[in-house]
């Protein structure tokens, strides 16, 4: 099988005619049909897949039709599916294809999944293989089905638009009455492209247009359609040629721009030339390059003065796309003195999308102009007029418009200068839109966010807090976690201490992680010792543990040593790490020292010595044991000395061991019954070179002559003999010849 596939691919790639029986024969053997199937599914080239699809489509075998339908069901092989669509489109004038209706439902399903314009075009053209009466109802059902997503419905409308039938145009005119705005827009564009002037007409005029279209008859209509298709083909060729030279031009322009991009003055001069270019694509290119420059990291101190006037001028350009891109750029260039011109253009602008972007830019321009650091002198009336525009957007049925309106109101109320009655008017407009019955949940979250921010960073935050506090309280019980999160932010911005008291009971474990982090952060700022109760439960959580521990440390710093000591067992019960326990004890130690609390200080240092040892920080453990030895007596002192001895022995530190034992011997005797002697005996029971050397060094210890330490003498002798080689313990033979001794031994 693989050999046949390989031969087929080689022949097709060579461009030679395929000399295999199955290639032109419509009554293949199963093996030949399988070869075509494999070429369709795995062919490396579009022409191979298209040829295979065409051969299978023309086959009279029932298995061939099953192959094609199964390919449509497999969502993972779009190249093969598109090849079938192209084969169907090319077969539109071929009446030899049987049972074409088999493909209607699979094509509709495949069409619903398309998002790329090129792929969508191939699928919609495949519907041309059917008689119009066979597909009119399925297409219209898809277009008018409000339960389907809008993309699926619009794709079906594109398929209807391509149908060369008078009835298709009639249906497009009827779709201008659809309740769905996007369907109306798409139908209008389709009719405009066909030269049908029905978009701006009333229903009576549209009915007259339908009658006129139906009266010309099918033959005349098809003749017109063929002329239009020829014209469109020529137009496409011209457009392709234009696109080619456009790409070449801008490619060269990019190279020139890159060469001078390191010099700010040269870049400004170059871009200004094309901002004032004769053709819209030149101006758009310059706007996009300036956007890249502004958000980049290079020097741009002269941009606003050098290019600002040219950019502002483009908001009133004759070309819609130029105006749109200019407005987007000015939104980025918030410091540009453009508010007056933007407001004037908004009043004249006809394009809704451009008007929206101009409004966004106006909001940013006003925000900066009225900020304390601004040197721009702007009439207060512009601020009020912009706020009125924002209030209008706030009432829009489009959530994204309303959200942007709220953002602009929030920004313009950030700085002082307005009378209280005017401020309250716009504050109320936000709460009123939030409380509306038809306000969608996402928008309610956006609105509550703006209200929360106004309570924290506005010159009018007291007024905002007075108006919004009850709204935040009520929003805490919302099922929508986004709304709850905004309410939490609002309450925190109003009063952090009160917010923590109010929220710690029910919201520290809220399902929204954003709320949980907000409360942990709040505890880090204003938390008290009682907040440790819930924070300690989070220290081992990956997402919140670090923040919770940071907050706990902050609270620990504000508490007394005695109170803090009670939390150590609770930390251990929650499997706190050794470093976390050490951090708490170090705080307790500092607190106890400043409070002169000797009892707590000793407990903290004792546990620190132990924890450092467990954490293998032996030097730190030794340091604390040394401190404890100095401040304790008798048996307790002996125990700490034994612990310190163990650390020195484990580290094989001969001199520290010797010095520690010498110091202890000055105080008292050391025998095999005291903790120190036992610890030494235990360690030296494991023979090693270090033990031998250590015992030899200890044997050299010099004590005052009058100081008698019989216990130590006996212990050292016992340990030395236990570690001596066996031959060294045997009595010497008096008759044995003398041996030469190594002077180095």
XYZ file of C-alpha atoms in Angstrom:
745
model
C 0.000 0.000 0.000
C 2.730 2.475 0.979
C 4.501 1.791 -2.326
C 1.375 2.817 -4.309
C 0.967 5.985 -2.263
C 4.614 6.884 -2.777
C 4.323 6.416 -6.558
C 1.131 8.520 -6.674
C 2.742 11.399 -4.764
C 5.879 11.370 -6.919
C 3.848 11.462 -10.126
C 1.558 14.238 -8.909
C 4.476 16.337 -7.665
C 6.187 15.966 -11.043
C 3.162 17.460 -12.802
C 2.905 14.492 -15.192
C -0.459 12.869 -16.016
C -1.268 10.050 -13.611
C -0.912 6.750 -15.531
C -2.932 4.721 -13.014
C -6.286 3.140 -13.790
C -8.011 4.565 -10.717
C -7.183 8.141 -11.638
C -9.837 8.434 -14.328
C -11.940 5.320 -13.789
C -15.095 5.748 -11.723
C -15.399 2.032 -10.876
C -12.218 1.544 -8.842
C -11.078 -1.434 -6.949
C -10.993 -1.014 -3.181
C -7.217 -0.729 -3.296
C -7.313 2.138 -5.779
C -9.983 3.932 -3.759
C -7.857 3.528 -0.635
C -4.916 5.146 -2.446
C -7.081 8.169 -3.288
C -8.271 8.352 0.329
C -4.717 8.360 1.679
C -3.726 11.047 -0.819
C -6.676 13.161 0.376
C -5.939 12.728 4.058
C -2.137 12.891 4.040
C -1.140 14.533 0.757
C 1.605 17.112 1.406
C 0.412 19.481 -1.305
C -2.933 21.216 -1.872
C -3.068 20.130 -5.522
C -2.633 16.462 -4.510
C -5.450 16.665 -1.956
C -7.728 18.474 -4.420
C -7.096 15.906 -7.177
C -7.795 13.042 -4.745
C -11.002 14.699 -3.502
C -12.184 15.218 -7.082
C -11.557 11.569 -8.000
C -13.381 10.273 -4.920
C -16.270 12.691 -5.522
C -16.740 11.385 -9.068
C -16.564 7.750 -7.978
C -19.674 5.610 -8.258
C -18.618 3.392 -5.350
C -20.707 3.747 -2.169
C -17.528 3.565 -0.097
C -16.278 6.725 -1.829
C -19.199 8.805 -0.559
C -18.718 7.382 2.950
C -15.042 8.368 2.835
C -15.882 11.997 2.069
C -18.622 12.257 4.712
C -16.362 10.634 7.336
C -13.658 13.164 6.494
C -16.079 15.974 7.326
C -16.787 14.357 10.696
C -13.081 14.361 11.571
C -12.448 17.826 13.002
C -8.667 17.293 13.010
C -8.061 17.317 9.242
C -9.120 20.706 7.903
C -6.811 20.598 4.828
C -8.640 17.491 3.598
C -12.042 19.027 4.392
C -11.187 22.196 2.459
C -10.007 20.087 -0.472
C -13.459 18.461 -0.612
C -15.070 21.922 -0.507
C -12.933 23.075 -3.452
C -13.751 19.909 -5.390
C -17.473 20.487 -4.804
C -17.161 24.117 -5.921
C -15.337 23.131 -9.104
C -18.009 20.512 -9.814
C -20.867 23.040 -9.753
C -21.537 22.564 -13.496
C -21.042 18.784 -13.369
C -24.348 16.937 -13.249
C -22.622 13.576 -12.911
C -22.334 13.763 -9.115
C -25.061 11.682 -7.531
C -26.870 12.434 -4.266
C -25.285 15.830 -3.815
C -27.683 16.582 -0.974
C -25.647 14.235 1.237
C -23.178 17.085 1.660
C -25.558 19.850 2.801
C -25.601 19.066 6.533
C -21.854 18.255 6.772
C -21.051 21.494 4.939
C -23.284 23.520 7.268
C -21.583 21.960 10.290
C -18.122 22.593 8.843
C -19.080 26.170 7.920
C -20.119 26.882 11.511
C -16.564 26.178 12.702
C -14.765 28.528 10.330
C -13.107 31.693 11.611
C -10.536 32.456 8.897
C -11.857 34.441 5.883
C -10.011 32.328 3.281
C -11.316 29.018 4.642
C -14.824 30.464 5.008
C -14.757 31.496 1.346
C -13.890 27.949 0.187
C -16.735 26.467 2.221
C -19.347 29.003 1.093
C -18.360 28.441 -2.556
C -18.961 24.712 -2.095
C -22.687 25.461 -1.684
C -22.743 26.521 -5.350
C -22.843 22.841 -6.326
C -26.459 22.558 -5.120
C -29.714 23.721 -6.639
C -30.879 26.840 -4.836
C -34.159 25.259 -3.724
C -32.191 22.523 -1.946
C -30.201 24.877 0.258
C -32.450 27.899 0.727
C -34.260 26.515 3.769
C -31.138 25.103 5.574
C -29.255 28.363 5.059
C -32.137 30.581 6.173
C -32.784 28.374 9.214
C -29.151 28.834 10.222
C -29.162 32.587 9.594
C -32.332 33.229 11.614
C -31.632 30.799 14.476
C -30.978 33.065 17.482
C -29.708 30.104 19.530
C -26.633 29.803 17.296
C -23.572 31.990 17.731
C -23.437 35.049 15.487
C -20.328 33.862 13.611
C -22.131 30.724 12.404
C -25.115 32.778 11.273
C -22.953 35.287 9.414
C -21.054 32.491 7.638
C -24.359 31.064 6.400
C -25.333 34.522 5.157
C -22.100 34.649 3.141
C -23.052 31.367 1.498
C -26.483 32.802 0.645
C -24.863 35.917 -0.829
C -22.910 33.800 -3.366
C -25.999 32.075 -4.751
C -26.685 33.174 -8.373
C -30.442 33.171 -7.909
C -33.029 35.969 -7.751
C -34.576 34.361 -4.695
C -31.292 34.694 -2.765
C -31.299 38.475 -3.313
C -34.920 38.642 -2.189
C -34.003 36.817 1.012
C -31.092 39.209 1.621
C -33.459 42.180 1.301
C -35.864 40.535 3.748
C -32.985 40.018 6.215
C -32.650 43.802 6.448
C -35.656 43.536 8.779
C -33.837 41.125 11.138
C -33.820 42.074 14.865
C -30.114 41.178 15.005
C -28.041 44.257 14.111
C -25.050 42.243 12.838
C -27.269 40.269 10.466
C -28.736 43.525 9.137
C -25.263 44.978 8.617
C -23.980 41.863 6.831
C -27.059 41.648 4.602
C -26.689 45.336 3.762
C -23.040 44.913 2.777
C -23.932 41.898 0.631
C -26.651 43.833 -1.209
C -24.392 46.853 -1.674
C -21.708 44.630 -3.229
C -24.364 43.350 -5.660
C -25.430 46.863 -6.573
C -28.864 46.568 -4.909
C -29.791 49.965 -3.334
C -31.981 48.554 -0.562
C -30.020 49.371 2.583
C -31.267 52.899 3.255
C -34.709 52.363 1.729
C -37.971 51.968 3.649
C -39.955 48.726 3.452
C -42.238 49.980 0.675
C -39.227 50.842 -1.479
C -37.650 47.486 -0.687
C -40.811 45.689 -1.835
C -40.675 47.629 -5.077
C -37.015 46.592 -5.534
C -38.029 42.944 -4.972
C -40.786 43.246 -7.601
C -38.357 44.806 -10.097
C -35.794 42.035 -9.527
C -38.395 39.317 -9.943
C -39.772 40.957 -13.101
C -36.491 40.871 -15.052
C -36.606 37.064 -15.044
C -34.067 34.348 -14.441
C -32.197 34.530 -17.768
C -31.612 38.265 -17.578
C -30.559 37.947 -13.968
C -28.035 35.188 -14.775
C -26.602 37.294 -17.587
C -26.124 40.161 -15.147
C -24.576 37.760 -12.635
C -22.053 36.478 -15.179
C -21.073 40.043 -16.098
C -20.642 40.865 -12.412
C -18.470 37.776 -11.837
C -16.244 38.793 -14.761
C -15.946 42.294 -13.382
C -15.112 40.953 -9.914
C -12.413 38.726 -11.398
C -10.779 41.690 -13.147
C -11.106 43.762 -9.996
C -9.424 41.037 -7.956
C -6.519 40.858 -10.386
C -6.044 44.612 -10.142
C -6.268 44.451 -6.358
C -3.689 41.665 -6.204
C -1.330 43.733 -8.356
C -1.890 46.761 -6.148
C -1.288 44.708 -3.003
C 1.979 43.382 -4.399
C 3.401 46.824 -5.061
C 2.065 48.078 -1.726
C 3.993 45.344 0.083
C 7.139 46.170 -1.894
C 6.816 49.881 -1.100
C 6.317 49.466 2.629
C 9.059 46.858 2.817
C 11.489 49.429 1.416
C 10.065 52.071 3.732
C 10.698 49.830 6.760
C 14.341 49.408 5.738
C 14.829 53.159 5.439
C 13.137 53.752 8.799
C 15.247 51.138 10.565
C 18.444 52.861 9.402
C 17.573 56.134 11.141
C 15.691 54.681 14.145
C 18.538 55.399 16.581
C 18.330 59.161 16.081
C 15.231 60.851 17.565
C 15.342 63.959 15.343
C 15.704 61.889 12.164
C 12.837 59.613 13.159
C 10.564 62.583 13.854
C 11.361 64.171 10.489
C 10.841 60.864 8.650
C 7.525 60.021 10.328
C 6.184 63.556 9.979
C 6.661 63.288 6.225
C 4.435 60.212 6.049
C 1.939 61.456 8.622
C 1.302 64.121 6.009
C 1.548 61.656 3.092
C -0.813 61.856 0.134
C -2.204 58.313 0.470
C -4.074 56.910 3.489
C -1.832 53.794 3.752
C 1.192 56.082 4.173
C -0.475 57.992 6.996
C -1.660 54.786 8.682
C 1.840 53.295 8.459
C 3.329 56.373 10.127
C 0.684 56.273 12.899
C 1.426 52.618 13.625
C 5.182 53.253 13.686
C 4.693 56.125 16.099
C 2.578 53.874 18.336
C 5.377 51.301 18.423
C 7.889 54.015 19.230
C 5.802 55.483 22.042
C 5.287 52.191 23.879
C 8.917 51.155 23.337
C 11.962 51.979 25.433
C 13.824 54.359 23.139
C 14.190 58.145 23.673
C 10.994 60.097 22.919
C 11.315 63.423 24.691
C 10.612 65.380 21.490
C 7.740 63.266 20.138
C 4.812 65.302 21.481
C 6.155 68.627 20.275
C 7.596 67.264 17.031
C 4.735 65.046 15.859
C 1.775 65.990 18.061
C 0.306 68.630 15.704
C 0.423 66.261 12.711
C -1.260 63.481 14.708
C -4.033 65.767 15.975
C -4.709 66.947 12.436
C -5.392 63.346 11.341
C -8.453 62.928 13.592
C -10.350 64.920 10.946
C -8.786 63.081 7.971
C -11.047 62.119 5.046
C -10.167 58.437 5.463
C -12.013 56.494 8.167
C -9.118 54.176 8.981
C -6.723 57.102 9.324
C -9.076 58.803 11.788
C -9.505 55.544 13.704
C -5.769 54.925 14.063
C -5.104 58.558 14.940
C -7.668 58.370 17.758
C -6.115 55.161 19.096
C -2.676 56.766 19.079
C -3.869 59.882 20.905
C -5.303 57.602 23.610
C -1.720 56.420 24.162
C -0.338 59.973 23.957
C -2.396 61.070 26.965
C -0.145 64.076 27.605
C -0.925 65.561 24.185
C -2.952 68.790 24.337
C -5.752 67.509 22.125
C -8.975 67.648 24.179
C -10.513 70.630 22.358
C -9.941 69.189 18.878
C -11.160 65.743 19.949
C -14.377 67.133 21.361
C -15.041 69.112 18.196
C -14.404 66.080 15.964
C -16.711 63.883 18.074
C -19.557 66.280 17.306
C -18.934 65.890 13.557
C -17.901 62.232 13.351
C -20.295 59.904 11.472
C -18.514 56.574 11.935
C -19.563 54.958 15.222
C -16.281 53.084 15.787
C -14.173 56.178 15.158
C -16.423 58.227 17.440
C -15.940 55.654 20.192
C -12.132 55.797 19.885
C -12.220 59.599 19.819
C -14.204 59.521 23.060
C -11.655 57.186 24.690
C -8.862 59.539 23.606
C -10.781 62.539 24.940
C -11.126 60.873 28.334
C -7.362 60.326 28.561
C -6.561 63.833 27.334
C -8.865 65.422 29.932
C -7.575 63.198 32.706
C -4.034 64.416 32.163
C -4.971 68.025 31.448
C -6.734 68.386 34.813
C -4.059 66.566 36.822
C -1.810 68.593 39.170
C 1.364 67.898 37.151
C -0.155 69.132 33.878
C 0.858 72.475 32.379
C -2.073 72.389 29.960
C -4.714 75.047 30.574
C -8.065 73.547 29.633
C -11.463 75.163 29.941
C -13.501 73.560 32.734
C -16.444 73.457 30.322
C -14.607 70.794 28.288
C -14.374 68.631 31.414
C -18.123 68.975 32.010
C -18.936 68.288 28.363
C -16.729 65.184 28.408
C -18.432 63.981 31.579
C -21.799 64.433 29.871
C -20.582 62.381 26.914
C -19.352 59.705 29.321
C -22.739 59.661 31.054
C -24.317 59.044 27.649
C -21.973 56.123 26.967
C -22.741 54.824 30.448
C -26.376 54.357 29.414
C -25.468 52.467 26.212
C -26.920 48.985 25.699
C -23.466 47.862 24.602
C -21.626 46.769 27.784
C -18.206 47.736 26.418
C -19.429 51.297 25.725
C -21.024 51.603 29.159
C -17.865 50.289 30.825
C -15.738 52.846 28.986
C -18.144 55.599 29.959
C -17.730 54.602 33.606
C -13.943 54.596 33.234
C -13.925 58.133 31.823
C -16.220 59.406 34.603
C -13.912 57.811 37.148
C -10.825 59.379 35.589
C -12.342 62.853 35.373
C -13.456 62.723 39.004
C -9.952 61.804 40.101
C -8.829 65.435 40.465
C -10.337 68.398 42.284
C -12.085 71.430 40.821
C -15.767 70.512 40.507
C -18.714 71.636 42.609
C -20.289 69.070 44.938
C -23.654 68.995 43.163
C -21.962 68.264 39.821
C -19.791 65.557 41.386
C -22.794 63.889 43.057
C -24.644 63.882 39.737
C -21.984 61.736 38.069
C -21.395 59.592 41.145
C -25.090 58.803 41.158
C -25.076 57.990 37.433
C -22.673 55.097 38.161
C -24.753 53.652 40.991
C -27.945 54.062 38.981
C -26.539 52.146 35.983
C -25.189 49.463 38.317
C -28.603 48.959 39.910
C -30.452 48.730 36.593
C -32.415 45.527 36.047
C -30.938 44.867 32.601
C -27.317 45.546 33.533
C -25.311 42.372 32.694
C -23.100 40.830 35.371
C -19.777 41.661 33.717
C -20.768 45.294 33.358
C -21.923 45.382 36.973
C -18.461 44.202 37.964
C -16.836 46.912 35.817
C -19.097 49.601 37.267
C -18.495 48.492 40.836
C -14.742 48.519 40.116
C -14.967 52.168 39.055
C -17.029 52.989 42.137
C -14.479 51.218 44.353
C -11.563 53.108 42.790
C -13.353 56.420 43.318
C -13.517 55.586 47.035
C -9.753 55.194 47.129
C -8.016 57.597 44.768
C -10.411 60.413 43.989
C -10.458 63.961 45.252
C -14.091 63.224 46.089
C -13.579 59.886 47.866
C -15.541 60.955 50.942
C -18.615 61.700 48.803
C -18.125 58.451 46.890
C -17.803 56.446 50.110
C -20.957 57.962 51.576
C -22.926 57.074 48.447
C -21.474 53.639 47.694
C -20.903 51.992 51.114
C -24.368 50.435 51.285
C -24.008 49.198 47.686
C -20.745 47.451 48.525
C -22.318 45.875 51.632
C -25.197 44.496 49.576
C -22.905 43.247 46.814
C -21.056 40.981 49.261
C -23.960 38.537 49.057
C -23.899 38.370 45.239
C -23.277 35.018 43.540
C -21.134 36.769 40.948
C -17.576 36.573 42.310
C -16.445 39.503 40.134
C -19.041 41.744 41.784
C -18.068 40.482 45.239
C -14.405 41.204 44.524
C -15.204 44.786 43.491
C -17.302 45.225 46.639
C -14.409 44.010 48.785
C -12.094 46.516 47.082
C -14.582 49.303 47.712
C -14.915 48.534 51.406
C -11.130 48.325 51.780
C -10.719 51.700 50.076
C -13.279 53.277 52.406
C -11.792 52.018 55.698
C -9.195 49.264 55.927
C -9.629 48.495 59.624
C -13.415 48.277 59.423
C -13.227 46.262 56.210
C -10.989 43.619 57.802
C -13.286 43.339 60.816
C -16.268 42.960 58.495
C -14.724 40.530 56.007
C -12.477 38.214 58.030
C -15.392 36.049 59.151
C -16.900 34.994 55.815
C -14.525 35.919 53.013
C -11.020 34.707 53.884
C -11.890 31.417 52.168
C -14.030 32.848 49.370
C -14.065 30.825 46.147
C -12.629 33.831 44.300
C -8.817 33.728 44.751
C -8.653 37.457 44.091
C -10.755 38.139 47.176
C -8.603 35.843 49.305
C -5.411 37.597 48.204
C -6.989 41.018 48.831
C -7.734 40.055 52.429
C -4.286 38.590 53.003
C -2.776 41.818 51.658
C -5.109 43.807 53.897
C -4.023 41.756 56.911
C -0.429 42.577 56.019
C -1.318 46.267 56.257
C -3.680 46.488 59.238
C -3.951 42.943 60.629
C -4.044 42.166 64.340
C -3.111 39.096 66.361
C -6.575 37.529 65.935
C -5.986 37.402 62.170
C -3.275 34.799 62.744
C -6.131 32.345 63.391
C -7.104 32.257 59.694
C -3.751 33.188 58.177
C -2.032 30.185 59.761
C -4.322 27.871 57.790
C -2.903 29.220 54.540
C 0.840 28.979 55.096
C 1.115 25.662 53.259
C -1.028 26.692 50.275
C 1.026 27.163 47.139
C -0.870 30.169 45.797
C -1.373 32.059 49.063
C 1.190 30.655 51.495
C 3.956 33.196 50.885
C 1.605 36.187 51.146
C -0.063 34.782 54.275
C 3.301 34.212 55.973
C 4.432 37.739 55.090
C 1.270 39.110 56.710
C 1.813 36.949 59.792
C 5.363 38.221 60.231
C 4.077 41.793 60.043
C 1.483 41.043 62.747
C 4.070 39.224 64.877
C 6.232 42.348 64.832
C 3.393 44.316 66.424
C 2.752 41.821 69.282
C 4.493 41.098 72.614
C 6.813 38.151 73.180
C 4.629 36.277 75.678
C 1.615 36.374 73.361
C 3.715 35.322 70.386
C 5.146 32.296 72.160
C 1.669 30.774 72.294
C 1.604 30.605 68.493
C 4.630 28.362 68.092
C 2.745 25.095 68.845
C -0.001 26.151 66.418
C 2.562 26.780 63.694
C 4.063 23.358 64.323
C 0.593 21.784 64.212
C 0.096 23.343 60.750
C 3.398 21.826 59.587
C 5.160 25.164 59.399
C 8.645 24.835 57.953
C 11.727 25.029 60.145
C 12.684 28.448 58.685
C 9.189 29.738 59.494
C 9.434 28.537 63.090
C 12.902 30.070 63.365
C 11.615 33.404 62.008
C 8.912 33.526 64.692
C 11.388 32.634 67.457
C 13.818 35.311 66.312
C 11.027 37.877 66.606
C 10.161 36.543 70.049
C 13.834 36.784 71.030
C 14.070 40.435 69.990
C 10.797 41.282 71.712
C 11.799 39.510 74.933
C 15.142 41.316 75.033
C 13.481 44.721 74.635
C 10.850 43.780 77.248
C 13.489 42.375 79.666
C 11.486 39.139 79.801
C 14.266 36.698 80.768
C 12.007 33.654 80.969
C 10.587 33.997 77.437
C 14.008 34.947 76.099
C 15.563 31.769 77.476
C 12.761 29.615 76.034
C 13.117 31.253 72.623
C 16.896 30.792 72.565
C 16.602 27.173 73.699
C 14.208 26.359 70.871
C 16.281 28.323 68.390
C 19.339 26.251 69.277
C 17.335 23.072 68.700
C 15.659 24.248 65.461
C 18.914 25.457 63.966
C 20.392 22.040 64.688
C 17.392 20.302 63.062
C 17.753 22.610 60.065
C 21.455 21.675 59.844
C 22.566 25.221 60.661
C 25.130 23.990 63.173
C 27.091 27.234 63.534
C 23.905 29.110 64.495
C 22.912 26.334 66.885
C 26.370 26.472 68.487
C 26.073 30.237 68.846
C 22.798 29.923 70.799
C 24.079 27.036 72.928
C 27.064 29.215 73.875
C 24.652 31.951 74.976
C 22.603 29.467 77.024
C 25.688 27.996 78.703
C 26.623 31.442 79.997
C 23.227 32.114 81.532
C 22.487 28.682 83.124
C 23.884 26.604 86.013
C 24.437 23.044 87.184
C 22.605 20.248 85.373
C 20.973 22.546 82.815
C 24.339 24.087 82.026
C 25.857 20.594 81.678
C 23.102 19.602 79.250
C 23.663 22.647 77.015
C 27.431 21.982 77.158
C 26.818 18.380 76.092
C 24.669 19.600 73.171
C 27.357 22.025 72.091
C 29.966 19.269 72.395
C 27.872 17.075 70.077
C 27.820 19.812 67.435
C 31.592 20.277 67.612
C 32.142 16.520 67.463
C 29.802 16.145 64.502
C 31.727 18.887 62.716
C 35.037 17.205 63.657
C 36.307 20.443 65.185
C 39.220 19.360 67.392
C 40.207 22.723 68.878
C 36.664 23.813 69.845
C 36.103 20.391 71.503
C 39.388 20.674 73.413
C 38.707 24.269 74.516
C 35.117 23.518 75.574
C 36.167 20.531 77.705
C 39.128 22.435 79.182
C 36.817 25.257 80.224
C 34.374 22.806 81.770
C 37.178 21.002 83.659
C 38.092 24.287 85.263
C 34.579 24.335 86.710
C 34.091 20.686 87.649
C 35.171 17.108 87.019
C 33.861 15.171 84.006
C 33.272 11.458 84.396
C 31.417 8.745 82.532
C 28.184 9.457 84.415
C 27.661 13.138 83.559
C 25.962 14.200 80.246
C 29.223 15.591 78.857
C 31.213 12.436 79.549
C 28.434 10.228 78.186
C 28.237 12.283 74.964
C 32.018 12.036 74.480
C 32.027 8.299 75.149
C 29.142 7.730 72.760
C 30.885 9.591 69.941
C 34.333 7.969 70.433
C 32.817 4.476 70.470
C 32.805 4.723 66.676
C 36.500 4.344 65.901
C 38.006 6.632 63.277
C 41.180 8.536 62.538
C 39.531 11.695 63.859
C 38.634 9.989 67.171
C 42.215 8.750 67.613
C 43.655 12.196 66.875
C 41.078 13.874 69.105
C 41.809 11.646 72.106
C 45.525 12.259 71.622
C 44.904 16.011 71.638
C 42.705 15.769 74.738
C 45.512 13.877 76.472
C 47.686 16.955 76.103
C 45.233 19.124 78.018
C 47.070 20.942 80.800
C 45.215 21.772 84.003
C 46.517 23.648 87.065
C 48.626 21.291 89.228
C 46.441 21.723 92.282
C 43.288 20.908 90.257
C 42.535 17.218 90.587
C 40.047 15.656 88.111
C 40.123 11.893 88.797
C 36.879 11.269 86.922
C 38.252 12.898 83.788
C 41.585 11.048 84.084
C 39.762 7.730 84.326
C 37.380 8.566 81.468
C 40.168 9.671 79.147
C 42.218 6.559 79.944
C 39.201 4.329 79.307
C 38.426 5.978 75.964
C 42.068 5.975 74.857
C 42.504 2.288 75.610
C 39.231 1.450 73.891
C 40.460 3.124 70.738
C 44.095 1.861 70.863
C 45.219 -0.895 68.403
C 45.174 -4.382 69.958
C 48.963 -4.893 69.576
C 49.615 -1.756 71.564
C 47.843 -3.380 74.536
C 49.990 -6.600 74.524
C 52.920 -6.779 77.120
C 56.391 -6.494 75.511
C 58.659 -9.595 75.254
C 61.980 -8.740 77.067
C 63.877 -11.070 74.743
C 62.597 -9.455 71.545
C 65.272 -7.580 69.542
C 65.101 -3.820 69.607
C 63.646 -2.209 66.502
C 64.496 1.112 65.021
C 61.897 3.718 65.830
C 60.634 6.190 63.270
C 61.580 9.587 64.719
C 58.352 11.105 63.224
C 56.085 8.808 65.236
